[in-house]
Structures are given as C-alpha cells and as structure tokens.
Amino acid sequence: METVMAFVIGIFFSIGTYLILTKSLLRIILGTSIIGHGALLLLLTMGGLKQGEAPLLGMGAAAYADPLPQALILTAIVINFGTTAFFLVLAYRAYQEFKSDDMKKLRGTEHE
Amino acid sequence: MSWLHSVVLLPFLYALMIPFLYRYASRIHTGWFVLPLPLIIFIVLGSWLQGISEGETMLYTLSWIPAYGINLSFYVDGLSLVFGFLISGIGALVVLYSIFYLSKTRELLHNFYVYMLLFMGAMLGVVFSDNLIGFYLFWELTSISSFLLIAFWYQRKKSRNGAQKAMLITVSGGFSMLVGIIMLHSMAGTYSIRGIISQAGELQDHSLFVPAMIFVLIGSFAKSAQFPFHIWLPDAMEAPTPISAYLHSATMVKAGIYAIARFTPFFGGTGEWFWIITSVGLITLFWGAVNAMKQTDLKALLAFSTISQLGLIMSLLGIGSLALAVQEEAEAALYTTAILAAVFHLVNHSTFKGCLFMVIGIIDHETGTRDTRKLGGLMSLMPISFTLTLIGSLSMAGVPPFNGFLSKELFFTSSLSLEEAGVFSAGGAGLLIPAVAWVASVFTFVYSMILIFHTFRGKYRPRRLEKKPKEAPLGMLISPAVLAAFVIGIFFAPNVLAHYVLEPMVASVLPGNAGDFSIHIEAWHGFNTELFMTIGVISLGSLLFMTWNKWKGIFSLFPQVYTLNNAYASGIFKAEQRAYSFTNLYMSGLTRDYIQYILGILILLTGGMLFFSDNISFQQIDISTVEVYEILLAAGLVAGALTVMLASKRLTAIIAVGAVGYLVALFFVIFRAPDLALTQLVVETVSVALYLLCLRFLPEFRFRETARRVQIPNLIISLGVGVLITCFTLAAQGNKLFPSVSVYFEDSYELAGSRNMVNAILADFRGFDTLLEIMVLCIAGLGVYSLISLRMREKGDDGEN
C-alpha cells in the first residue's frame, strides 16, 4: 500500500504545483490545498500504514499504529486550515482592491 | 602606549577637537590651531634621527586583538622615519599654505582640517605599522580620507567624479593588498612585517609566494598611480591645491612605493619581482612623461609628471632589488646604488613637486585660471612665484644646481649598470632600459620647460584672465620657498642628507648589504656617460621645446577613443548596463517565474542527489497489503485532484477539493487514525464553506493558459516535482535506519493519564507544539479580522512605495 500511496502523493504534488503556477488567484489557493493534502498523506505513509490498531490504549491490542505522525498531522491540519483561511481572505481583499485576480496584473506597476 | 603611538594617534584625537575650535574660535583661521601638530610630530621624529642613523630601530606594541596576533605595533627604522619626516614636514608646510589659500569665510574649514588630520594620522600609521593588519587599516584610511578630500568641493560634479574614481581604483587595490596580506600570513604564520622578512629566502618556493607578490604589487601600483592604474590621479586634481600638493605628490602616492620598498627584503631577489616592478615603472615613467607634455591644465601636467616620476622611483626599486640576488659584493654595490637613487629621488621629488603644486595653486589663486593657453607673461608680475617655479621645474628636469640633477644622474648610473647584469637575463634588456629612461627624461625636460615658459614668458593677456594678477601674499609663499630652499640645499650638501637619512633608508630596504655601506654623493663626478646623457637630455629637450609648436600636432594623431580613461568609463558603464539588463532578465516581478526557479533548482539539486548517490535504493520492506477498495479510493483521490486541475468552473473545482478532503479523511479511517479523521472532516467542511464564501466575491476562472510557451515549462516543472516526491517517498520507505520511538508513547496512561496516545502527545508530551499551533490560529484569525475591517485608504501619495 505504501508504494501506491507514494504514487498518489506524487500525483498530488504534481497537480498542486501545476495549479500554483497558473495565474488565477483562486487556482493558486486550490493548489496549496492539494499540496497540503499530499503532505498529510506523505506524513502518514512514512510512519508506516496499517501496522497495528488505532492508538487507543483501552482496546487491548497487541500493537498500535504509530501515534507520533498522527499528532504531527493533526497539528499540520490545523495550521493548514489557518493559512488557507488567511489566503482566501487575502485573495478576496486583493480582488476588491485591485479588481483583478490575474497574477500578471497583480505584480504591480512599479516594475523596473 | 609610547611616544610612537602618540605620534600616530595624536592626529586622530586632534581631529575630534577641530569642529569645536572651528565653532568657538571662529575669528581665527582654524589652520593656525592645526599647524603646531605636524610641527610637534616633526620635532619628535627629529629627536630620533641621531639614533636611527646609527642603526638603531624602535618597536612598540599595543595589543589590539592579541588572540589573532593583530596588534598595533609600530616600528621605526630609516625608511619609515624618512616617510614620517615627509608626512609631518610637508604636512606642516601644507597647513601653513592652506591657511592663506583657503578663505576663512567661504570654505568649510572644519571639514577640511578634520579630513586632513585623518589623512595625516593614517599615513603615519601606514609607514610606522609593523603589523600587517594595522598597516592595512591605515592604508584604507588613507584611501577614505583622500576620497573625502578630493570631493571637498562636493557641489562640483567633476570633484565627485574624481573622488569616486580614485576611491574605486585605490580601494580595489586595497582589497588586492588585503588578499596579499592574508596570503603572507598563511605563508609565514605571522602578521609582523619583520617576522615575515626574517623568513625571506625560506619561503621562495612556497606555492603562495608568487600570488602574494602579485596581489601586493597590484595594491601598491593602484595606490602609487602606476600604469595602468594611474588614471585616477589626474582626476584627483579637482581637490584643493594644498591637498594635491600634500596627498597627490608628496605622501599618499608614495604609500605604494613605501610598501614595495618595505617588502623588497622579502620578495626582492626574485626574477618576477625585478621584472614586474622595473617594467611597470619604466612604462609608467614613459607614459606619464608623454601625457604630461600635451596637458594644458597645469595641475594635470603636474599630475602626469608625478605619475612619471613615481614610475622612475618604481623602476629604480626594481633594479635595486637585484642586489639581493647577486653574490658578488661589487655587483651588489652597483644595484644598491639604484636603491639609493630611488630613495634619494623620493625625497627630492617630494620637495620639488610639493613646491610646484603650491606655486601653481598661487597662480590659480591670483589669476583665476590654470590653463596654459590663457596664461603667459607673468614673470614680471609675480617674480617670486616665477623664481620658485624655475627652481622646482629645473630640479624636475634634472638640471644642476638642483637636487633633481643628482638623483637623475644616479638613475642613469643604475640603469646603465643593468647592461652587465648576470641574473634573470636582466642584461638582455641592457640598452633598452637606459634608452627608455633617457627618452623619458627628454620628455620630462620638455614639459618642465612648458611649465615655466608657457606660464611666465610669452605674451601677457590680461583679458583672458579672471583677475588682475599680482604677487601672492607672503604667507602663501613661505611654504614653497622652504621647499625650494631644500631643493637647492640638498644639491649643495647632499652628503648630510645621505648620512643621516639615505643610509639608514637603504639599510632598511636591503638589510643584508648595509654593514659597510656608506654613501658619498658628488655633484661633479667627472666626464662619464651619465653626464653626457644629461647634456644630451638638455640639448635635445631644448630643441624639442623650441620646435614645440611644429610637432605638438602629433598628439592629435593618437585616437582619443582608445584611452585608458575611456576604457575605464565604458567599463563601468557597461558593467552597470549588463548588471541592469541581467537583473531585468530574471527579476520579472511575476510570482510564477520565481516559483519556477525555486522548484527547478529543487528538482535539479535533490533529483541529482537521488540520481547520483549510490546510497539510495528502492526496497520494499514492511510493506502492508493492498486491498481492492483501497485502490479504488486512491483512484478517487487522483480523480478528485485532476478535477480540481481541469475544472473550468470554479464551483466544480471547489467541490472537487472538498471531495478530496473527505477522501483523505476516509484514508485516515482506514489507516487507524480516528482523531485525524474527525479533525479532517470538520476542517474540510469549514474550508469548503470558506471557499464558497469567497466564491461570491471572486470572479469566475477567466484565464485558461493556452499558450504552449507557458504551459510546457509549467507541466515539466510540476511533473518533475511529482516524480521527485514519489521517488523520495519510495527511497525513504525502504531505508528505515532505526525503529520509531513511538513504543514509549504506549506508557501514556501511566505517565500522562490518557488512553488516547495521540491526545497525550498533543497535550502532554509535546504540548509546546499545540500551544504554538493555537497561536497560529489566533494570528490567522486576527489577520483575517484586520484584513476585513481595517481599511487604510491611502492619503495623498504617501502610501507604501
């Protein structure tokens, strides 16, 4: 399963990168979301998949899944959410101010 | 601290007081307060003369950074003492001259004297320093203070340009000097010049020996205006005349000469040293003399003359360095004469060139111009200035009864001695060097005559002059008169100077040969080749000067485009242009381009490392099983992501992102991560809601990237990133180096009282992460709030720019 996941993650990163390289603001934010998901899956995959039960001690299982990557992912999800929310509002404000969501136009007039 | 330290550091301390004196004693010309300082230094140095001339030396050390062997150690021997005399003596005369030259009301005198004292202290530091880092420190301080002084009239464009040029060239040379110093340190293991010299001969085969020599030489040549670094000196003539007299004839331009003389015991005696210095010196001598003839500005003429004379001294130092290479005593004595000629001419040049600059300043001051085409017939109007110019110029031309004659004779003697030289195939250059030297001397004679006759003889043209010329005030004439007195005095009593000054100087340049060396200079030494050469110089020079109007057109034959100045100017201009267009080329201002650079380099570096490193292998260890439904879910993930990419409507894209998020949550369920699944579900829901909120305000996708030119690099980069990440994941998967630490978290109930290991990690084992993560959320929330509610409208034009 890890091998399959490696390819899925690769595809996610490809698509995310492609979206980031486009010039529409919203697509760029969507791209960061996709890359974010890819990163979460990557963290999980690198911790090893399906080795033991869910990390809850009451279950009396012989082995547990590695809890450390899960804790890291949980942190990452929340931070990811915070930044996405901020990006979205920033995009909204930028569009309101500059009446454009074209990155080419948003590069400013002071370009020398 | 010692007397020596006070001598060097006093000017710096004194410079601090100048602004106060200027402010609170404004009725008296500030120069009067400065004047005692160089006099005191001169007297203190004078009190050491007796001891130094008997072969004593002095060394005092003040710790600065002892851990690195960097100290302010000052060392006095014949060479540095003479430079000290020149700096303080001519410094005093220049201060006196400047008191009458610079107006008390119109000029910013406090700036002038602060810069000048800074320079004086720095220059004393250069010549007395034994520690190379201290030497370099003072060396750069002279560059900086010279820069400030050249641009003293900073409101003039030419001054600023001249200062910038001098700064760029001398500071580049200074850096080269620093590189040389560091190489010397790594060769000899010490920063002390005496320590380095004591290892002379042992280090000649060291691989850094020649590079260090070349870097030191470049630094010295740039400072001493040697070809092709001489171009800054004529432009530095925009400085006030006292400064030109002081810095650009008597002291700073001789710092390079000093450095070369100082390092001769170490580098001297090698073929490279001899050839580089001698040939550069001769080229400079010749080139400066040729250029001096065609100048119409008197100061420019003197600048090129200075360049030429410095070239002469330089070539003599080169010839003299042979004394360290030859074995026979008679032959060594012959080359020692060259060193004697060098130091003798060094002293002479300082006297007559300082005098000439001051006189030119007087002419400028009294007539309002320095242009030879406007001047003429001033002889009867300014008789004293005329006399002084006559003395200085004739000495420069090498005519008796002035000191220039003696050193020029010695110069011919030493260049003739090369004919029989047996080392470094120097004899091959045999007649060439005296011939070049002789022709250059003829040119020197011609421009000296131009200086005299075009200024003081000929027709008096009062209409062309801005002021009505009259003789300068007495105070202004004192300093050049003192120098002129030296010019004549040295001719008539050269051996007093030779005994007290030149012998210890030669002894410090050529330490081994000094034992039984005594100098006897005679004005009349019988009919020999040198005398006939001088007669030839005078007669051919006179002939050329008489026919000057007939052949001066020859200079216009040289193309003006191919000058070193133009090469420098266009070099600077082109460097700026290239840098500008290069920056424009890649700094497009478009975020996409920058991301492409970043990712492209990431792919190349990391991918290259993966590809070329043998340690990375793809292995499948501890791989879990694959179920069919998992494959289907994975396909769903990929399909969702592709939909986001290909969607033409933003709603589709947002829903697809939501679908991807929920599928990820499902994977968390499959992979035994209940907390993650919960969080992911909630967060994804809120995110999609946010996306949808923004939908109201953001426009529909309007641009499709259709241009291949854009699309193909984008595709390549994004595929590259994907492949890289996949390869990396696979490579890391098979190469687990040690087991996870997570077994310890199974004690979470005993240690933390929680059965949920993930929560125990988040809140207990690694609680700090969570704290900061909460902070991130708070900041994001505050950011969102301030973006929405705080609207600073730009008022006028003072928005961020």
CSV table of C-alpha atoms in Angstrom, one decimal, chain B residues 109-286:
chain,number,residue,atom,x,y,z
B,109,LEU,CA,37.4,74.7,7.2
B,110,HIS,CA,36.4,72.3,9.9
B,111,ASN,CA,35.7,69.6,7.3
B,112,PHE,CA,39.0,70.3,5.6
B,113,TYR,CA,41.2,70.0,8.6
B,114,VAL,CA,39.4,67.0,10.0
B,115,TYR,CA,39.9,65.1,6.8
B,116,MET,CA,43.5,66.3,6.6
B,117,LEU,CA,44.4,65.3,10.1
B,118,LEU,CA,42.7,62.0,9.5
B,119,PHE,CA,44.9,61.5,6.5
B,120,MET,CA,48.0,62.6,8.3
B,121,GLY,CA,47.4,60.1,11.1
B,122,ALA,CA,46.5,57.3,8.6
B,123,MET,CA,49.6,58.0,6.6
B,124,LEU,CA,51.8,57.9,9.7
B,125,GLY,CA,50.1,54.7,10.6
B,126,VAL,CA,50.9,53.2,7.2
B,127,VAL,CA,54.6,53.9,7.4
B,128,PHE,CA,55.1,53.0,11.0
B,129,SER,CA,53.0,49.9,11.2
B,130,ASP,CA,54.8,46.6,11.7
B,131,ASN,CA,51.6,44.6,11.9
B,132,LEU,CA,50.1,44.0,8.5
B,133,ILE,CA,46.5,44.3,9.6
B,134,GLY,CA,47.3,47.6,11.2
B,135,PHE,CA,49.1,48.5,8.0
B,136,TYR,CA,46.0,47.6,6.0
B,137,LEU,CA,43.7,49.5,8.4
B,138,PHE,CA,45.7,52.7,7.9
B,139,TRP,CA,46.1,52.0,4.2
B,140,GLU,CA,42.3,52.1,3.7
B,141,LEU,CA,42.0,55.1,6.0
B,142,THR,CA,44.3,57.0,3.6
B,143,SER,CA,42.0,56.0,0.7
B,144,ILE,CA,38.9,57.2,2.5
B,145,SER,CA,40.4,60.4,3.7
B,146,SER,CA,41.8,61.1,0.2
B,147,PHE,CA,38.3,60.4,-1.2
B,148,LEU,CA,36.8,62.9,1.2
B,149,LEU,CA,39.5,65.5,0.4
B,150,ILE,CA,39.2,65.1,-3.4
B,151,ALA,CA,35.5,65.8,-3.1
B,152,PHE,CA,36.0,68.7,-0.7
B,153,TRP,CA,34.1,70.9,-3.1
B,154,TYR,CA,31.3,68.4,-3.3
B,155,GLN,CA,28.9,70.7,-5.1
B,156,ARG,CA,31.1,70.3,-8.2
B,157,LYS,CA,30.3,67.3,-10.4
B,158,LYS,CA,34.0,66.9,-11.5
B,159,SER,CA,35.1,66.7,-7.9
B,160,ARG,CA,32.6,64.0,-7.2
B,161,ASN,CA,33.6,62.0,-10.2
B,162,GLY,CA,37.3,62.3,-9.5
B,163,ALA,CA,36.7,61.2,-5.9
B,164,GLN,CA,34.6,58.2,-7.0
B,165,LYS,CA,37.2,57.1,-9.5
B,166,ALA,CA,40.1,57.5,-7.0
B,167,MET,CA,38.0,55.6,-4.5
B,168,LEU,CA,37.1,52.7,-6.8
B,169,ILE,CA,40.7,52.2,-8.0
B,170,THR,CA,42.5,52.6,-4.8
B,171,VAL,CA,40.1,50.6,-2.8
B,172,SER,CA,40.1,47.8,-5.3
B,173,GLY,CA,43.9,47.9,-5.0
B,174,GLY,CA,43.5,47.9,-1.2
B,175,PHE,CA,41.5,44.7,-1.4
B,176,SER,CA,44.1,43.1,-3.5
B,177,MET,CA,46.6,44.2,-0.9
B,178,LEU,CA,44.5,42.6,1.8
B,179,VAL,CA,44.5,39.3,-0.2
B,180,GLY,CA,48.2,39.5,-0.4
B,181,ILE,CA,48.5,40.2,3.3
B,182,ILE,CA,46.3,37.2,4.1
B,183,MET,CA,48.5,35.0,1.8
B,184,LEU,CA,51.6,36.3,3.5
B,185,HIS,CA,50.1,35.5,6.9
B,186,SER,CA,49.3,31.9,5.9
B,187,MET,CA,52.8,31.5,4.5
B,188,ALA,CA,54.8,33.0,7.3
B,189,GLY,CA,52.4,32.4,10.2
B,190,THR,CA,52.7,36.0,11.4
B,191,TYR,CA,51.4,39.4,10.7
B,192,SER,CA,54.6,41.1,11.7
B,193,ILE,CA,56.5,42.6,8.7
B,194,ARG,CA,59.8,42.0,10.5
B,195,GLY,CA,58.7,38.5,11.3
B,196,ILE,CA,57.9,37.9,7.6
B,197,ILE,CA,61.1,39.4,6.4
B,198,SER,CA,63.1,37.3,8.8
B,199,GLN,CA,61.8,34.2,6.8
B,200,ALA,CA,62.9,35.7,3.5
B,201,GLY,CA,64.6,33.1,1.3
B,202,GLU,CA,63.0,30.2,3.1
B,203,LEU,CA,59.6,30.8,1.6
B,204,GLN,CA,60.5,31.5,-2.0
B,205,ASP,CA,59.4,28.1,-3.2
B,206,HIS,CA,56.1,28.3,-1.3
B,207,SER,CA,53.2,28.0,-3.7
B,208,LEU,CA,51.7,31.2,-2.4
B,209,PHE,CA,54.8,33.2,-2.9
B,210,VAL,CA,54.2,34.5,-6.4
B,211,PRO,CA,50.4,35.0,-5.9
B,212,ALA,CA,51.0,37.0,-2.7
B,213,MET,CA,53.7,39.0,-4.5
B,214,ILE,CA,51.3,39.8,-7.4
B,215,PHE,CA,48.4,40.9,-5.1
B,216,VAL,CA,50.7,43.1,-3.0
B,217,LEU,CA,52.1,44.6,-6.2
B,218,ILE,CA,48.6,45.4,-7.6
B,219,GLY,CA,47.7,47.1,-4.4
B,220,SER,CA,50.9,49.1,-4.4
B,221,PHE,CA,50.6,50.0,-8.1
B,222,ALA,CA,47.0,51.2,-7.7
B,223,LYS,CA,48.0,53.4,-4.8
B,224,SER,CA,51.0,54.8,-6.4
B,225,ALA,CA,49.3,55.5,-9.7
B,226,GLN,CA,51.4,53.1,-11.8
B,227,PHE,CA,50.3,52.1,-15.3
B,228,PRO,CA,47.5,51.2,-16.0
B,229,PHE,CA,46.1,52.2,-12.6
B,230,HIS,CA,47.4,55.8,-13.0
B,231,ILE,CA,44.1,57.2,-14.4
B,232,TRP,CA,42.7,58.3,-11.1
B,233,LEU,CA,45.5,60.7,-10.3
B,234,PRO,CA,44.8,63.4,-13.0
B,235,ASP,CA,41.1,63.4,-12.0
B,236,ALA,CA,42.1,63.7,-8.3
B,237,MET,CA,43.4,67.2,-9.3
B,238,GLU,CA,39.9,68.5,-8.6
B,239,ALA,CA,40.9,68.6,-5.0
B,240,PRO,CA,42.0,71.9,-3.4
B,241,THR,CA,45.6,72.6,-4.3
B,242,PRO,CA,47.1,72.1,-0.8
B,243,ILE,CA,45.7,68.6,-1.0
B,244,SER,CA,47.1,67.9,-4.4
B,245,ALA,CA,50.4,69.1,-3.1
B,246,TYR,CA,50.3,67.0,0.0
B,247,LEU,CA,48.5,63.8,-0.9
B,248,HIS,CA,48.9,63.5,-4.6
B,249,SER,CA,52.5,64.4,-4.9
B,250,ALA,CA,54.4,64.0,-1.6
B,251,THR,CA,52.7,61.4,0.6
B,252,MET,CA,49.8,59.2,-0.4
B,253,VAL,CA,51.0,58.3,-3.9
B,254,LYS,CA,54.2,57.2,-2.2
B,255,ALA,CA,52.5,54.8,0.0
B,256,GLY,CA,52.7,52.2,-2.7
B,257,ILE,CA,56.4,53.0,-3.1
B,258,TYR,CA,56.8,52.5,0.6
B,259,ALA,CA,55.0,49.2,0.5
B,260,ILE,CA,57.3,47.9,-2.3
B,261,ALA,CA,60.4,49.2,-0.6
B,262,ARG,CA,59.2,47.6,2.7
B,263,PHE,CA,58.6,44.2,1.1
B,264,THR,CA,61.8,44.2,-1.0
B,265,PRO,CA,63.8,42.3,1.6
B,266,PHE,CA,61.1,39.6,1.4
B,267,PHE,CA,60.1,39.4,-2.3
B,268,GLY,CA,63.3,41.0,-3.7
B,269,GLY,CA,65.9,38.9,-5.4
B,270,THR,CA,63.4,37.0,-7.4
B,271,GLY,CA,63.0,37.4,-11.2
B,272,GLU,CA,59.3,38.1,-11.1
B,273,TRP,CA,59.7,41.0,-8.6
B,274,PHE,CA,62.5,42.5,-10.6
B,275,TRP,CA,60.8,42.3,-14.0
B,276,ILE,CA,57.3,43.4,-12.9
B,277,ILE,CA,58.4,46.4,-11.0
B,278,THR,CA,61.1,47.5,-13.4
B,279,SER,CA,58.9,47.2,-16.5
B,280,VAL,CA,55.8,48.7,-14.9
B,281,GLY,CA,57.9,51.5,-13.6
B,282,LEU,CA,59.5,52.2,-16.9
B,283,ILE,CA,56.2,52.1,-18.8
B,284,THR,CA,54.7,54.5,-16.3
B,285,LEU,CA,57.7,56.7,-16.5
B,286,PHE,CA,57.5,56.9,-20.2
